[in-house]
Amino acid sequence: MVFVHGAGSFGAAAWPRQHGLSLEFDCLYVRRHGFSETEDPLPTDHERDRIIIGDALGAGGHVVAHSQGAVAAMLLAVERPELVHTLTLVEPACFSLTADLPVTRAHIDLMAPLFTERERMSDEEFQREFVRLVFSADAREPTTDEARRSARRLRLQAPPWEAPLGIVPGVPTLVLTGGWEPLYEEVADYLAGTGAIHHHAPGGHRPHDSDEGDAVIRAFLRSSGQTGVA
């Protein structure tokens, strides 16, 4: 089972409630391209992320992905569906699928100018404006090396609506959302219309951290009838 993080915490730290699944599955918590505790952040590379996930899967297994990590997970599932036994997408930022729908279009119109201007902004300025636009909140000023790397990493992330996504053929898919943001609900409804199972759980953008969300993920994986990864 391969876990793919979003734009925030990464590796095993991004999945604290799912560590216990190691008792049932061979769990790998990958780090996407450009995410490191010590090295400078790098720009998003969906193709490199797709390769990282594919290499981790080996002969095949389950993929659980959060937010922007869902983009590369879907890219792999479209290209190599035989490798992906199940696909779990938590608050998937797969906005290219719904770019023509009203909520996603409004989000793109809101955020695109920020990404256009980001080369002329400092990491802190970009983070501050990103948090204001997306969460209607004030961002904390980065005061540690890791916080400064996180701010830079955020500025280097590619706009998720630019990813060339398609519908995943024949892969059992669960979409888990927090019910807090119409943008992610629009993506989830779209995926449900293509055959995915859609569940809600509390927890905002991290519903997998809640008891309910963790239980939904575990039930879906167990129902697949495949407990283990080659």
CSV table of C-alpha atoms in Angstrom, one decimal:
chain,number,residue,atom,x,y,z
A,1,MET,CA,0.0,0.0,0.0
A,2,VAL,CA,1.5,3.3,-1.1
A,3,PHE,CA,0.5,6.6,0.6
A,4,VAL,CA,1.0,9.8,-1.3
A,5,HIS,CA,1.0,13.1,0.6
A,6,GLY,CA,-0.3,16.5,-0.4
A,7,ALA,CA,1.5,19.9,-0.2
A,8,GLY,CA,2.0,20.0,3.5
A,9,SER,CA,3.6,17.4,5.7
A,10,PHE,CA,5.1,14.5,3.8
A,11,GLY,CA,6.2,10.9,4.2
A,12,ALA,CA,4.8,9.0,7.2
A,13,ALA,CA,4.2,12.3,9.0
A,14,ALA,CA,1.3,13.0,6.6
A,15,TRP,CA,-0.6,9.8,7.6
A,16,PRO,CA,-0.5,9.6,11.5
A,17,ARG,CA,-3.9,7.7,11.7
A,18,GLN,CA,-3.0,5.2,9.1
A,19,HIS,CA,0.2,3.8,10.6
A,20,GLY,CA,-1.6,0.9,12.1
A,21,LEU,CA,-2.5,-0.4,8.6
A,22,SER,CA,1.1,-1.8,8.6
A,23,LEU,CA,-0.3,-4.7,10.6
A,24,GLU,CA,-2.4,-5.7,7.6
A,25,PHE,CA,-0.5,-4.3,4.6
A,26,ASP,CA,3.0,-3.6,3.5
A,27,CYS,CA,2.8,0.2,3.8
A,28,LEU,CA,5.1,2.6,2.1
A,29,TYR,CA,4.9,6.4,2.8
A,30,VAL,CA,6.5,8.0,-0.2
A,31,ARG,CA,7.9,11.5,-0.5
A,32,ARG,CA,7.0,13.4,-3.7
A,33,HIS,CA,9.6,15.0,-5.9
A,34,GLY,CA,11.1,18.1,-4.2
A,35,PHE,CA,10.0,17.2,-0.6
A,36,SER,CA,12.9,16.8,1.8
A,37,GLU,CA,13.7,17.6,5.5
A,38,THR,CA,17.1,19.0,4.6
A,39,GLU,CA,17.4,19.7,0.9
A,40,ASP,CA,16.0,22.8,-0.9
A,41,PRO,CA,12.5,22.3,-2.3
A,42,LEU,CA,12.0,21.7,-6.1
A,43,PRO,CA,9.2,22.6,-8.5
A,44,THR,CA,6.3,20.1,-8.9
A,45,ASP,CA,7.1,17.3,-11.3
A,46,HIS,CA,4.0,15.1,-11.8
A,47,GLU,CA,5.8,12.7,-14.1
A,48,ARG,CA,8.5,12.2,-11.5
A,49,ASP,CA,5.9,11.7,-8.8
A,50,ARG,CA,4.1,9.2,-11.0
A,51,ILE,CA,7.4,7.2,-11.3
A,52,ILE,CA,8.0,7.4,-7.6
A,53,ILE,CA,4.5,5.9,-6.9
A,54,GLY,CA,4.9,3.2,-9.6
A,55,ASP,CA,8.3,2.2,-8.3
A,56,ALA,CA,6.9,1.9,-4.7
A,57,LEU,CA,4.0,-0.2,-6.0
A,58,GLY,CA,6.3,-2.8,-7.5
A,59,ALA,CA,4.1,-5.6,-8.9
A,60,GLY,CA,0.9,-3.8,-7.7
A,61,GLY,CA,-1.0,-2.7,-4.7
A,62,HIS,CA,-3.3,0.0,-3.2
A,63,VAL,CA,-2.8,3.7,-3.5
A,64,VAL,CA,-4.0,6.2,-1.0
A,65,ALA,CA,-3.4,9.9,-1.9
A,66,HIS,CA,-4.2,13.3,-0.4
A,67,SER,CA,-4.9,16.6,-2.1
A,68,GLN,CA,-2.2,17.4,-4.7
A,69,GLY,CA,-0.8,13.9,-4.3
A,70,ALA,CA,-4.0,12.6,-5.9
A,71,VAL,CA,-2.9,14.2,-9.2
A,72,ALA,CA,0.1,11.9,-9.7
A,73,ALA,CA,-1.9,8.9,-8.3
A,74,MET,CA,-4.5,9.4,-10.9
A,75,LEU,CA,-1.9,9.8,-13.6
A,76,LEU,CA,-0.4,6.5,-12.7
A,77,ALA,CA,-3.8,4.7,-12.4
A,78,VAL,CA,-4.8,6.0,-15.9
A,79,GLU,CA,-1.5,4.8,-17.5
A,80,ARG,CA,-1.0,1.6,-15.5
A,81,PRO,CA,-4.4,0.5,-14.1
A,82,GLU,CA,-3.2,-3.1,-13.7
A,83,LEU,CA,-0.8,-1.9,-11.0
A,84,VAL,CA,-3.5,-0.1,-8.9
A,85,HIS,CA,-5.7,-2.6,-7.0
A,86,THR,CA,-7.7,0.3,-5.4
A,87,LEU,CA,-7.4,4.1,-5.5
A,88,THR,CA,-8.3,6.2,-2.4
A,89,LEU,CA,-8.4,9.9,-3.0
A,90,VAL,CA,-8.7,12.2,0.0
A,91,GLU,CA,-9.8,15.7,-0.8
A,92,PRO,CA,-8.3,15.3,-4.3
A,93,ALA,CA,-7.0,18.5,-6.0
A,94,CYS,CA,-7.9,17.0,-9.4
A,95,PHE,CA,-9.2,20.3,-10.7
A,96,SER,CA,-8.4,19.8,-14.4
A,97,LEU,CA,-11.3,17.2,-14.4
A,98,THR,CA,-13.8,19.9,-13.3
A,99,ALA,CA,-12.2,23.0,-14.8
A,100,ASP,CA,-15.4,23.7,-16.7
A,101,LEU,CA,-17.7,23.4,-13.7
A,102,PRO,CA,-18.7,26.5,-11.8
A,103,VAL,CA,-17.0,26.1,-8.5
A,104,THR,CA,-13.7,24.9,-9.9
A,105,ARG,CA,-13.8,27.7,-12.6
A,106,ALA,CA,-14.3,30.3,-9.9
A,107,HIS,CA,-11.4,28.8,-7.9
A,108,ILE,CA,-9.1,28.9,-11.0
A,109,ASP,CA,-10.1,32.5,-11.7
A,110,LEU,CA,-9.3,33.4,-8.1
A,111,MET,CA,-6.0,31.7,-7.9
A,112,ALA,CA,-4.5,31.9,-11.4
A,113,PRO,CA,-3.4,35.6,-11.0
A,114,LEU,CA,-1.4,34.6,-7.8
A,115,PHE,CA,0.4,31.8,-9.7
A,116,THR,CA,1.1,34.2,-12.6
A,117,GLU,CA,2.8,36.7,-10.2
A,118,ARG,CA,4.6,34.2,-8.0
A,119,GLU,CA,8.0,34.6,-9.6
A,120,ARG,CA,7.9,38.2,-8.5
A,121,MET,CA,6.9,37.4,-5.0
A,122,SER,CA,8.9,36.2,-2.0
A,123,ASP,CA,8.1,32.8,-0.5
A,124,GLU,CA,6.5,34.4,2.5
A,125,GLU,CA,4.4,36.8,0.4
A,126,PHE,CA,3.1,33.9,-1.7
A,127,GLN,CA,2.3,31.8,1.3
A,128,ARG,CA,0.5,34.7,3.0
A,129,GLU,CA,-1.7,35.4,-0.1
A,130,PHE,CA,-2.3,31.7,-0.8
A,131,VAL,CA,-3.6,31.1,2.8
A,132,ARG,CA,-5.7,34.2,2.6
A,133,LEU,CA,-7.3,33.2,-0.7
A,134,VAL,CA,-7.8,29.5,0.0
A,135,PHE,CA,-8.6,29.5,3.7
A,136,SER,CA,-9.6,33.1,4.4
A,137,ALA,CA,-7.0,33.1,7.2
A,138,ASP,CA,-3.7,34.7,8.1
A,139,ALA,CA,-0.6,32.7,7.6
A,140,ARG,CA,2.0,32.4,10.3
A,141,GLU,CA,5.3,34.0,9.4
A,142,PRO,CA,7.9,31.2,9.0
A,143,THR,CA,10.5,31.4,11.8
A,144,THR,CA,12.3,28.1,11.4
A,145,ASP,CA,14.3,26.6,8.6
A,146,GLU,CA,11.6,24.0,8.0
A,147,ALA,CA,8.9,26.6,8.0
A,148,ARG,CA,10.8,28.6,5.4
A,149,ARG,CA,11.4,25.5,3.3
A,150,SER,CA,7.6,24.8,3.5
A,151,ALA,CA,6.8,28.3,2.3
A,152,ARG,CA,9.2,28.0,-0.6
A,153,ARG,CA,7.9,24.5,-1.5
A,154,LEU,CA,4.3,25.9,-1.6
A,155,ARG,CA,5.4,28.6,-4.0
A,156,LEU,CA,7.0,26.0,-6.3
A,157,GLN,CA,3.9,23.8,-6.5
A,158,ALA,CA,2.3,23.7,-10.0
A,159,PRO,CA,-1.3,24.8,-10.3
A,160,PRO,CA,-3.2,21.5,-10.0
A,161,TRP,CA,-5.7,22.5,-12.7
A,162,GLU,CA,-3.0,22.2,-15.3
A,163,ALA,CA,-2.4,18.5,-14.9
A,164,PRO,CA,-3.5,16.3,-17.9
A,165,LEU,CA,-5.9,14.0,-16.1
A,166,GLY,CA,-8.3,11.5,-17.4
A,167,ILE,CA,-10.9,9.0,-16.0
A,168,VAL,CA,-9.4,6.0,-14.3
A,169,PRO,CA,-10.6,2.9,-16.2
A,170,GLY,CA,-11.9,0.0,-14.0
A,171,VAL,CA,-10.0,0.7,-10.8
A,172,PRO,CA,-12.2,0.6,-7.6
A,173,THR,CA,-12.0,4.2,-6.3
A,174,LEU,CA,-13.0,5.8,-3.0
A,175,VAL,CA,-13.2,9.6,-2.6
A,176,LEU,CA,-13.2,11.0,0.9
A,177,THR,CA,-14.0,14.6,1.5
A,178,GLY,CA,-14.5,16.8,4.6
A,179,GLY,CA,-17.6,18.5,3.5
A,180,TRP,CA,-16.1,21.9,4.3
A,181,GLU,CA,-15.3,23.2,0.8
A,182,PRO,CA,-17.6,23.1,-2.3
A,183,LEU,CA,-14.5,22.9,-4.5
A,184,TYR,CA,-13.5,19.4,-3.3
A,185,GLU,CA,-17.2,18.3,-3.2
A,186,GLU,CA,-17.5,19.3,-6.9
A,187,VAL,CA,-14.5,17.1,-7.8
A,188,ALA,CA,-15.9,14.3,-5.6
A,189,ASP,CA,-19.3,14.5,-7.2
A,190,TYR,CA,-17.7,14.4,-10.7
A,191,LEU,CA,-15.7,11.3,-9.8
A,192,ALA,CA,-18.8,9.6,-8.2
A,193,GLY,CA,-20.5,10.2,-11.6
A,194,THR,CA,-17.8,8.0,-13.1
A,195,GLY,CA,-18.2,5.2,-10.7
A,196,ALA,CA,-16.2,6.2,-7.6
A,197,ILE,CA,-17.6,5.7,-4.0
A,198,HIS,CA,-17.9,9.1,-2.2
A,199,HIS,CA,-17.9,9.4,1.6
A,200,HIS,CA,-17.8,12.4,4.0
A,201,ALA,CA,-15.9,12.6,7.3
A,202,PRO,CA,-15.2,15.5,9.6
A,203,GLY,CA,-11.7,17.0,9.7
A,204,GLY,CA,-11.8,19.7,7.1
A,205,HIS,CA,-9.0,19.2,4.5
A,206,ARG,CA,-7.7,16.2,6.4
A,207,PRO,CA,-10.7,14.0,7.0
A,208,HIS,CA,-8.4,10.9,7.1
A,209,ASP,CA,-7.2,12.2,10.5
A,210,SER,CA,-10.6,11.7,12.1
A,211,ASP,CA,-11.9,8.5,13.5
A,212,GLU,CA,-14.7,8.4,10.9
A,213,GLY,CA,-12.4,9.1,8.0
A,214,ASP,CA,-9.8,6.5,9.0
A,215,ALA,CA,-12.6,3.9,9.5
A,216,VAL,CA,-14.0,4.6,6.0
A,217,ILE,CA,-10.5,4.1,4.4
A,218,ARG,CA,-9.9,0.9,6.3
A,219,ALA,CA,-13.3,-0.5,5.5
A,220,PHE,CA,-12.8,0.2,1.8
A,221,LEU,CA,-9.4,-1.4,1.7
A,222,ARG,CA,-10.6,-4.5,3.5
A,223,SER,CA,-13.6,-4.9,1.3
A,224,SER,CA,-11.3,-5.1,-1.7
A,225,GLY,CA,-10.3,-8.6,-0.6
A,226,GLN,CA,-6.6,-8.0,-1.2
A,227,THR,CA,-4.7,-7.7,2.1
A,228,GLY,CA,-1.1,-7.3,1.1
A,229,VAL,CA,1.3,-6.0,-1.6
A,230,ALA,CA,3.7,-8.0,-3.6
